[in-house]
Coordinates of C-alpha atoms in Angstrom, one line a residue:
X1 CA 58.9 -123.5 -125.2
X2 CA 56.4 -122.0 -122.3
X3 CA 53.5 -123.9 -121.8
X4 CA 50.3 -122.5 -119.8
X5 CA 50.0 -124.6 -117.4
X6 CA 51.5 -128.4 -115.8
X7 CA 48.3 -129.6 -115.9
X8 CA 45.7 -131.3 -118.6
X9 CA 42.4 -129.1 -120.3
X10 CA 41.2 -127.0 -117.5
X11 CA 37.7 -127.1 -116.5
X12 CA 37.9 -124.1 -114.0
X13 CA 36.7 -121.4 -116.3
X14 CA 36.1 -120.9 -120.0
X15 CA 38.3 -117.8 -119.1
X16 CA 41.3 -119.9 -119.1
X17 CA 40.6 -121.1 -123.1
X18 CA 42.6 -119.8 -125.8
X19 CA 41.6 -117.4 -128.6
X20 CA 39.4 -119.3 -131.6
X21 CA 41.8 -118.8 -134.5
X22 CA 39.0 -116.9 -136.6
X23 CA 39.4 -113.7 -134.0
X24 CA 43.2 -114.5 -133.8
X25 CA 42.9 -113.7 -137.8
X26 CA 40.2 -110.5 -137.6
X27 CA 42.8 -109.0 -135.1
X28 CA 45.9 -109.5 -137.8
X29 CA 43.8 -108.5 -140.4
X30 CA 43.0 -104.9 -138.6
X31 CA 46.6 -104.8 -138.0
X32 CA 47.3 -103.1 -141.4
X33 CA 48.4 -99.4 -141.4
X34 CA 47.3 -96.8 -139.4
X35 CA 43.4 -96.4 -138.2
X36 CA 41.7 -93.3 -136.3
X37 CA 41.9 -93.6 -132.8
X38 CA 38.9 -93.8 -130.0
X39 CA 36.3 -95.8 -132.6
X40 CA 36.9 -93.6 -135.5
X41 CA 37.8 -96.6 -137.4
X42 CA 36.1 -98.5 -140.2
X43 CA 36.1 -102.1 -137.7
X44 CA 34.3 -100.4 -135.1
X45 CA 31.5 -99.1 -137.9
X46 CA 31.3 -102.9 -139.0
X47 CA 31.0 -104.0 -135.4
X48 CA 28.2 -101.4 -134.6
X49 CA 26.9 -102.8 -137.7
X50 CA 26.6 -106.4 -136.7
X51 CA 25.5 -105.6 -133.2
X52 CA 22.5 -104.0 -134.9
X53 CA 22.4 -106.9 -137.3
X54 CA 21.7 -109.5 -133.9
X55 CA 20.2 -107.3 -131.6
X56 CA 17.9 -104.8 -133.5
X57 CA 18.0 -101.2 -135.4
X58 CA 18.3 -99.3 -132.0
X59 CA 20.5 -101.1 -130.4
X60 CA 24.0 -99.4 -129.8
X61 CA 27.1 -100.7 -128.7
X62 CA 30.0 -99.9 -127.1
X63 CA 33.6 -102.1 -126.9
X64 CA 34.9 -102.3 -123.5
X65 CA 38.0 -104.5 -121.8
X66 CA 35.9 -106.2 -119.7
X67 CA 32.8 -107.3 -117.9
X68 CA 33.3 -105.7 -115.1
X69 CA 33.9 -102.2 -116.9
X70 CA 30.4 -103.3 -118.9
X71 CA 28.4 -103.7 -116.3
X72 CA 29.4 -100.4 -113.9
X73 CA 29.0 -97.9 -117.3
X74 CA 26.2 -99.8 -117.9
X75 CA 24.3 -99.5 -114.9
X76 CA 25.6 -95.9 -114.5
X77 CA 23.7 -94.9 -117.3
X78 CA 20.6 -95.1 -115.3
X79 CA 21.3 -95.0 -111.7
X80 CA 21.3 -92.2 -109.4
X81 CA 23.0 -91.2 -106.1
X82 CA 20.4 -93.0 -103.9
X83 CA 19.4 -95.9 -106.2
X84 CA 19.8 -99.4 -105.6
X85 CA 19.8 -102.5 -107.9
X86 CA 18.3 -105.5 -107.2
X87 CA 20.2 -108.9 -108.2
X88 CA 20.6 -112.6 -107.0
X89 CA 22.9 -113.0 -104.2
X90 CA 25.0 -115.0 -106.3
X91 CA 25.5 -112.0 -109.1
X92 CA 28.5 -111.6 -110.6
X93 CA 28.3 -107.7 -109.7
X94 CA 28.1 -108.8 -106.4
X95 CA 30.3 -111.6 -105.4
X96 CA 32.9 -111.3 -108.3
X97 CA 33.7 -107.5 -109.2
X98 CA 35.7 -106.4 -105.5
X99 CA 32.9 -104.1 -105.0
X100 CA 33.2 -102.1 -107.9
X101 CA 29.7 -101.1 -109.1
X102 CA 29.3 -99.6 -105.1
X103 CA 32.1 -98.0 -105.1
X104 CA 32.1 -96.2 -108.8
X105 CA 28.6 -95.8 -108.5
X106 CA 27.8 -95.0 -105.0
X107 CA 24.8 -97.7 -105.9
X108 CA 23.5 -100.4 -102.6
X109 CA 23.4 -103.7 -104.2
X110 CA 20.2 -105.1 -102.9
X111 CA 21.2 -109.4 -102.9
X112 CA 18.0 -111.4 -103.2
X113 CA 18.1 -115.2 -102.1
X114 CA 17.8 -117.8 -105.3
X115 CA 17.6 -121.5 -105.2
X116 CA 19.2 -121.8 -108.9
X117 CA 20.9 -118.5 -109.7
X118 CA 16.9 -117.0 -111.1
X119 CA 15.1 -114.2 -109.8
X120 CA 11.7 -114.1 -110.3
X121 CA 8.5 -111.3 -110.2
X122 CA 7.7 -112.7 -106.5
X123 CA 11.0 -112.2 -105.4
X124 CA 11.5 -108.4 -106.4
X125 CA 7.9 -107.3 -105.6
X126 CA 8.6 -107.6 -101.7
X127 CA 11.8 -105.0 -102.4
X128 CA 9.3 -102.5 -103.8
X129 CA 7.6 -101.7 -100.6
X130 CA 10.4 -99.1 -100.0
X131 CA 9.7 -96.6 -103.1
X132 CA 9.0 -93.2 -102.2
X133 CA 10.6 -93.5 -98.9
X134 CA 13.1 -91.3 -98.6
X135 CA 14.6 -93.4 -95.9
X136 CA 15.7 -96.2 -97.9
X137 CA 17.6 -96.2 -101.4
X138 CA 15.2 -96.6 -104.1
X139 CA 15.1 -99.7 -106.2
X140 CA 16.0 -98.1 -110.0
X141 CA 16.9 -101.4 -111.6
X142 CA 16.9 -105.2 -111.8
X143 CA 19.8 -107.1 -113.3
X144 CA 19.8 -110.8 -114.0
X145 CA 22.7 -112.9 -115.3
X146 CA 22.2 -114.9 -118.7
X147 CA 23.9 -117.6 -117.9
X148 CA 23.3 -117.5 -113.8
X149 CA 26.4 -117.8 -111.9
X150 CA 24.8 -121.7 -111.4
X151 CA 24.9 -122.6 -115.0
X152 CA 21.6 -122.5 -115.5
X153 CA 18.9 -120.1 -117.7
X154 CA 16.2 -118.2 -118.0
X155 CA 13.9 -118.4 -120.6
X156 CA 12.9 -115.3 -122.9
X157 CA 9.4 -115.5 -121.3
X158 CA 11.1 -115.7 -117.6
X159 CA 12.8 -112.3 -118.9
X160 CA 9.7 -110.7 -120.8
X161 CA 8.1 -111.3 -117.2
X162 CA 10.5 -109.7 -115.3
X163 CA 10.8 -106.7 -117.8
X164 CA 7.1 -106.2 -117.9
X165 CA 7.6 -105.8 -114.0
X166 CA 10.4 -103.3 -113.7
X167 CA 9.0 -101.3 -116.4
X168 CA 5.4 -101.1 -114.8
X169 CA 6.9 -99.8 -111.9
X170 CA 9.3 -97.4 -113.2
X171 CA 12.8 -100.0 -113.2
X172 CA 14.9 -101.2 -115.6
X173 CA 16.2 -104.5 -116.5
X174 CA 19.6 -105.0 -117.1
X175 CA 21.4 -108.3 -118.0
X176 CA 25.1 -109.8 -117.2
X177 CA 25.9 -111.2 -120.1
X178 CA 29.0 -112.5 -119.6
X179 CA 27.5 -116.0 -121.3
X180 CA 24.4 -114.7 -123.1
X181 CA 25.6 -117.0 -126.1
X182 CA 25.7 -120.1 -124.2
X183 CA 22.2 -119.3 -123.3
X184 CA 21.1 -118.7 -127.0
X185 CA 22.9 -121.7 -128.0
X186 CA 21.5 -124.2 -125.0
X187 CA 17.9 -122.8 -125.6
X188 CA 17.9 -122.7 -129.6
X189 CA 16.9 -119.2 -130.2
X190 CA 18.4 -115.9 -131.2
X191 CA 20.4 -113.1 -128.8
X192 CA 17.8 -110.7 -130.3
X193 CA 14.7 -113.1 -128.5
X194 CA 16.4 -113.5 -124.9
X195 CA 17.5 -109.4 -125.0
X196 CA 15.6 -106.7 -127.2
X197 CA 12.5 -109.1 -128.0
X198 CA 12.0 -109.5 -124.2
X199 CA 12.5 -106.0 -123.2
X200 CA 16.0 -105.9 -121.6
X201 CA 17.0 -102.0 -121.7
X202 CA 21.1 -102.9 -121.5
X203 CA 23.3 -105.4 -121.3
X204 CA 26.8 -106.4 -121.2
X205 CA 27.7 -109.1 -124.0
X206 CA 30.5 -111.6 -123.3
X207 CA 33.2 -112.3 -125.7
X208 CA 36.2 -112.9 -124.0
X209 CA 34.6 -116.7 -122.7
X210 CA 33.4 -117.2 -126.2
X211 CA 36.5 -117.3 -127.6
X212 CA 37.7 -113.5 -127.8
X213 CA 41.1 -112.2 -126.9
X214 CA 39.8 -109.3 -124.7
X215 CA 36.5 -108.5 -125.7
X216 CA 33.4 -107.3 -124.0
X217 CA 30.2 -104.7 -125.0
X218 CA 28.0 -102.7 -123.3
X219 CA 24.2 -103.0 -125.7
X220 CA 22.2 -99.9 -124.5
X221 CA 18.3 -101.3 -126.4
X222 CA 17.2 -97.9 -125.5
X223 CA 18.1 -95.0 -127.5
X224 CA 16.9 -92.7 -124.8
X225 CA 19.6 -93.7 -122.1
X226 CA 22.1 -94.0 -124.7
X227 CA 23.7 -90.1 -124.3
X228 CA 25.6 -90.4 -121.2
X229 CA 27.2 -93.3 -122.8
X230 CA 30.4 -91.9 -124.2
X231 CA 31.4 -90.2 -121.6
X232 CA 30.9 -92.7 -118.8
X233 CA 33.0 -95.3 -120.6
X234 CA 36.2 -92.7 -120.9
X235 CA 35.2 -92.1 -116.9
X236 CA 35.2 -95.7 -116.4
X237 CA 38.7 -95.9 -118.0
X238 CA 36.8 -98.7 -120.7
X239 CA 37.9 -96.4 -124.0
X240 CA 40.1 -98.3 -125.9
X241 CA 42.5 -95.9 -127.8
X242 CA 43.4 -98.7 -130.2
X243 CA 39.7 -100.0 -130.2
X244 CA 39.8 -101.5 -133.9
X245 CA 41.4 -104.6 -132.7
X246 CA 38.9 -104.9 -129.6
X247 CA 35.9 -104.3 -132.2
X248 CA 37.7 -106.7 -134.8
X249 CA 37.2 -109.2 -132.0
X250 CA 33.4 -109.0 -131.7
X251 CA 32.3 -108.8 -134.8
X252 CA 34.2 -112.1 -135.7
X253 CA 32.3 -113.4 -133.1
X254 CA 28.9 -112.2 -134.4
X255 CA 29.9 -113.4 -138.2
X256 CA 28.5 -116.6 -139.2
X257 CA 27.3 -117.0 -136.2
X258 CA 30.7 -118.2 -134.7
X259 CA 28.9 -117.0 -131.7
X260 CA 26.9 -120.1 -131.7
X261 CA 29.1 -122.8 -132.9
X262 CA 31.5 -121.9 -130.0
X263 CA 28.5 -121.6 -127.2
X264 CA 27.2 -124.9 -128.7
X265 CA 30.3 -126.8 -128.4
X266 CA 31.1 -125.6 -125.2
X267 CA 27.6 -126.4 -124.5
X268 CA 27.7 -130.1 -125.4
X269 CA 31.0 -130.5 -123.6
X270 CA 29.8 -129.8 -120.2
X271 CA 26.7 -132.0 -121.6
X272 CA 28.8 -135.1 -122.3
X273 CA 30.9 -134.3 -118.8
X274 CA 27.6 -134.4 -116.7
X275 CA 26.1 -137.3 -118.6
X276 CA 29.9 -139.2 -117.8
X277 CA 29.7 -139.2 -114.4
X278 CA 25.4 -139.4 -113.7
X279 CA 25.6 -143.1 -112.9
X280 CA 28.3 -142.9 -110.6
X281 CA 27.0 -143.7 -106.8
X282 CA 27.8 -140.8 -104.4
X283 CA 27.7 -138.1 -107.2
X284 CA 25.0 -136.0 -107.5
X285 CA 24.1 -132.7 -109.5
X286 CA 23.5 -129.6 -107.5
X287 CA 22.1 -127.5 -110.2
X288 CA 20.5 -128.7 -114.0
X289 CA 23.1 -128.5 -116.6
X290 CA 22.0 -125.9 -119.1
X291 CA 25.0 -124.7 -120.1
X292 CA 28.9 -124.9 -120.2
X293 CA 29.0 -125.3 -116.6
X294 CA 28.8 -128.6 -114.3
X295 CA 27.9 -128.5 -110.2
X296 CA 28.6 -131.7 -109.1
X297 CA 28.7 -133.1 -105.5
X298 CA 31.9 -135.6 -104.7
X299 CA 33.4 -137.3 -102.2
X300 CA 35.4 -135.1 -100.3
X301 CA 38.8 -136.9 -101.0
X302 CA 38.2 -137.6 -104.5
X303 CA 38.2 -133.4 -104.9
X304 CA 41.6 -133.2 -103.0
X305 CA 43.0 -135.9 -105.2
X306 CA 41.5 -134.8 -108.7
X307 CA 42.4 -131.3 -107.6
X308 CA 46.3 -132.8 -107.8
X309 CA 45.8 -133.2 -111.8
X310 CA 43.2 -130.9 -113.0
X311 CA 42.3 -127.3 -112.6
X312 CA 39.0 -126.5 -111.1
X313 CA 37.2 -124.9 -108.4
X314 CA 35.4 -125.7 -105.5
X315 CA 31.9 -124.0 -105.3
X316 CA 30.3 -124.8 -101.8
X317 CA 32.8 -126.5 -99.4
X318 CA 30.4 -127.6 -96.4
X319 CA 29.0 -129.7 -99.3
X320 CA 31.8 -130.6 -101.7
X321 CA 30.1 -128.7 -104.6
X322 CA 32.5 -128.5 -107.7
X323 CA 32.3 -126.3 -110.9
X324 CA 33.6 -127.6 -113.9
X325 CA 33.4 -125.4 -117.1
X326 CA 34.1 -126.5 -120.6
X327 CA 34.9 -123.9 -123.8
X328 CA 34.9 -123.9 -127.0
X329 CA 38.0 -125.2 -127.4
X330 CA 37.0 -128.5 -124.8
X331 CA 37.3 -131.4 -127.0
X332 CA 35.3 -134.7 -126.5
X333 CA 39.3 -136.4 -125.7
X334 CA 39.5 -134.4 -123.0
X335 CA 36.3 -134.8 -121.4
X336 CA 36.9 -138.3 -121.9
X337 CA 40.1 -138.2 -119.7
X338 CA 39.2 -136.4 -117.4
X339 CA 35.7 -138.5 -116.7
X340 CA 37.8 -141.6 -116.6
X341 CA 39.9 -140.0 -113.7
X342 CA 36.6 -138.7 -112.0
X343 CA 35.2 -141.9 -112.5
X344 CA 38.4 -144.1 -110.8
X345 CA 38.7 -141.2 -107.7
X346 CA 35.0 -141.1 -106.9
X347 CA 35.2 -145.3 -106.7
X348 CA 38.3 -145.4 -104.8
X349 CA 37.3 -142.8 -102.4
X350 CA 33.6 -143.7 -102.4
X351 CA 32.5 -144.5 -98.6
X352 CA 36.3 -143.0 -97.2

């Protein structure tokens, strides 16, 4: 029998969690007879449906593989040859996606210095000193991350802020939301308040770390942008021909709000991780936990020798910064386990 891996739960990535059985069952149940190609089908209706259900009569959405593919259609619905977007320097579209959003887009990525993964108005209005200047690319859109790449969260008024902003100069705001539902979840409020309510114009929604198989959306909030939309996804190569079991995906997701329960739980994993190891001398938190991600600091040779029996990943070296992610499928037993090996590494390597 394979197994996936050697080693215990991973905390590396929610990425590496299985699929929650309820998708696993949405994608069997889709699996019945023939269905029209290319979203023709009556499971992409009901997911269009639900993602007007959470995020508001105009919103529109479209079922792509991944984030990635999200975000470049997304942001090529309102970027032109000499724009530039304005993001965090730790953005996903920036450190994480091999340079795709420059390269398919032709767009500069203009990387703006954070101390916790935010942006804020004071840090985008010294970028704007450039517009009408035809020497410089033209700042055309902000994007945040919802989570941040840290873990941590902005607030829907943090976001109303910022959307207020772009649109008063002529931007847009766009969201990576990769782990919008772990932000919804850890603040207590609805998709629809952090998104449409706060005046995001797109967004990518994450399903695949929530528990999907493969599945990600682009949500354009504006109908007006909405028409180049088909035809950039095909040009991205994000047109699923057999979409009915990528839309199955996310509306099982949205039901119920399994959404939620899932966020939550991966949530109050990374919760009862952080609060396991707080007392322990010579551990210290880089960044506030407000998600399903944990930043510790730890002695240097208790990462080598933890890094022997668990999956996870170093985040800054010079100052032996960890992540550890929890998922949905993170159960308190393995938290457990894995704080009590944290807990007998850190002590034996403590001073070393």
């Amino acid at each position: 029998m394979l197994t996936s891996t050697p080693f215990p739960k991973s905390f590396a990535s929610d990425n590496h969690a299985g699929v929650h059985p309820a998708v696993i069952t949405a994608i069997l149940e889709a699996n019945t007879g023939d269905a029209l190609a290319y979203g023709g089908d009556a499971w992409t209706t009901a997911m269009e449906d639900a993602f007007r259900a959470e995020f508001g009569a105009r919103a529109t959405a479209y079922p792509m593989f991944n984030g990635t593919g999200a975000n470049v259609v997304g942001l090529g619905l309102v970027l032109r040859a000499y724009d530039a977007v304005l993001c965090p320097a730790t953005a996903h579209i920036s450190t994480s996606e091999c340079g795709a959003a420059e390269r398919v887009l032709g767009a500069k990525l203009v990387t703006l210095p954070t101390e916790d993964g935010k942006i804020s108005v004071d840090d985008v209005r010294g970028q704007l000193s450039v517009l009408g200047d035809e020497h410089h690319s033209q700042p055309r859109v902000i994007s945040i991350s919802q989570v941040t790449e840290c873990g941590t969260c902005y607030t829907a008024d943090e976001i109303a802020e910022l959307a207020e902003f772009a649109h008063a100069h002529g931007l847009f705001l766009h969201m990576d939301g990769a782990r919008l539902a772990n932000a919804a979840a850890e603040l207590g409020c609805s998709l629809r308040s952090l998104t449409t309510d706060a005046g995001v114009d797109l967004l990518s929604f994450g399903g695949t770390k929530n528990g999907a198989m493969g599945a990600e959306a682009l949500v354009v909030l504006r109908p007006e942008l909405d028409s180049p939309a088909l035809f950039l996804r095909k040009q991205g190569m994000q047109l699923a021909s057999k979409m009915r079991f990528v839309s199955a995906q996310l509306t099982a997701l949205l039901a119920d709000d399994l959404w939620r329960e899932n966020a939550a739980h991966a949530n109050a994993m990374a919760h009862r991780l952080a609060d396991g190891v707080a007392d322990l001398p010579g551990v210290s938190l880089r960044y506030p936990v407000q998600s399903n991600a944990v930043f510790p600091a730890l002695p240097e040779k208790a990462i080598a020798e933890l890094q022997q029996r668990y999956l996870f990943h170093v985040w800054d070296a010079a100052e032996n910064v960890v992540r550890w992610v929890t998922a949905f499928d993170t159960t308190p037993e393995h938290v457990d386990a894995f704080v009590a090996d944290i807990r007998l590494a850190v002590q034996e390597n403590l001073g070393s």
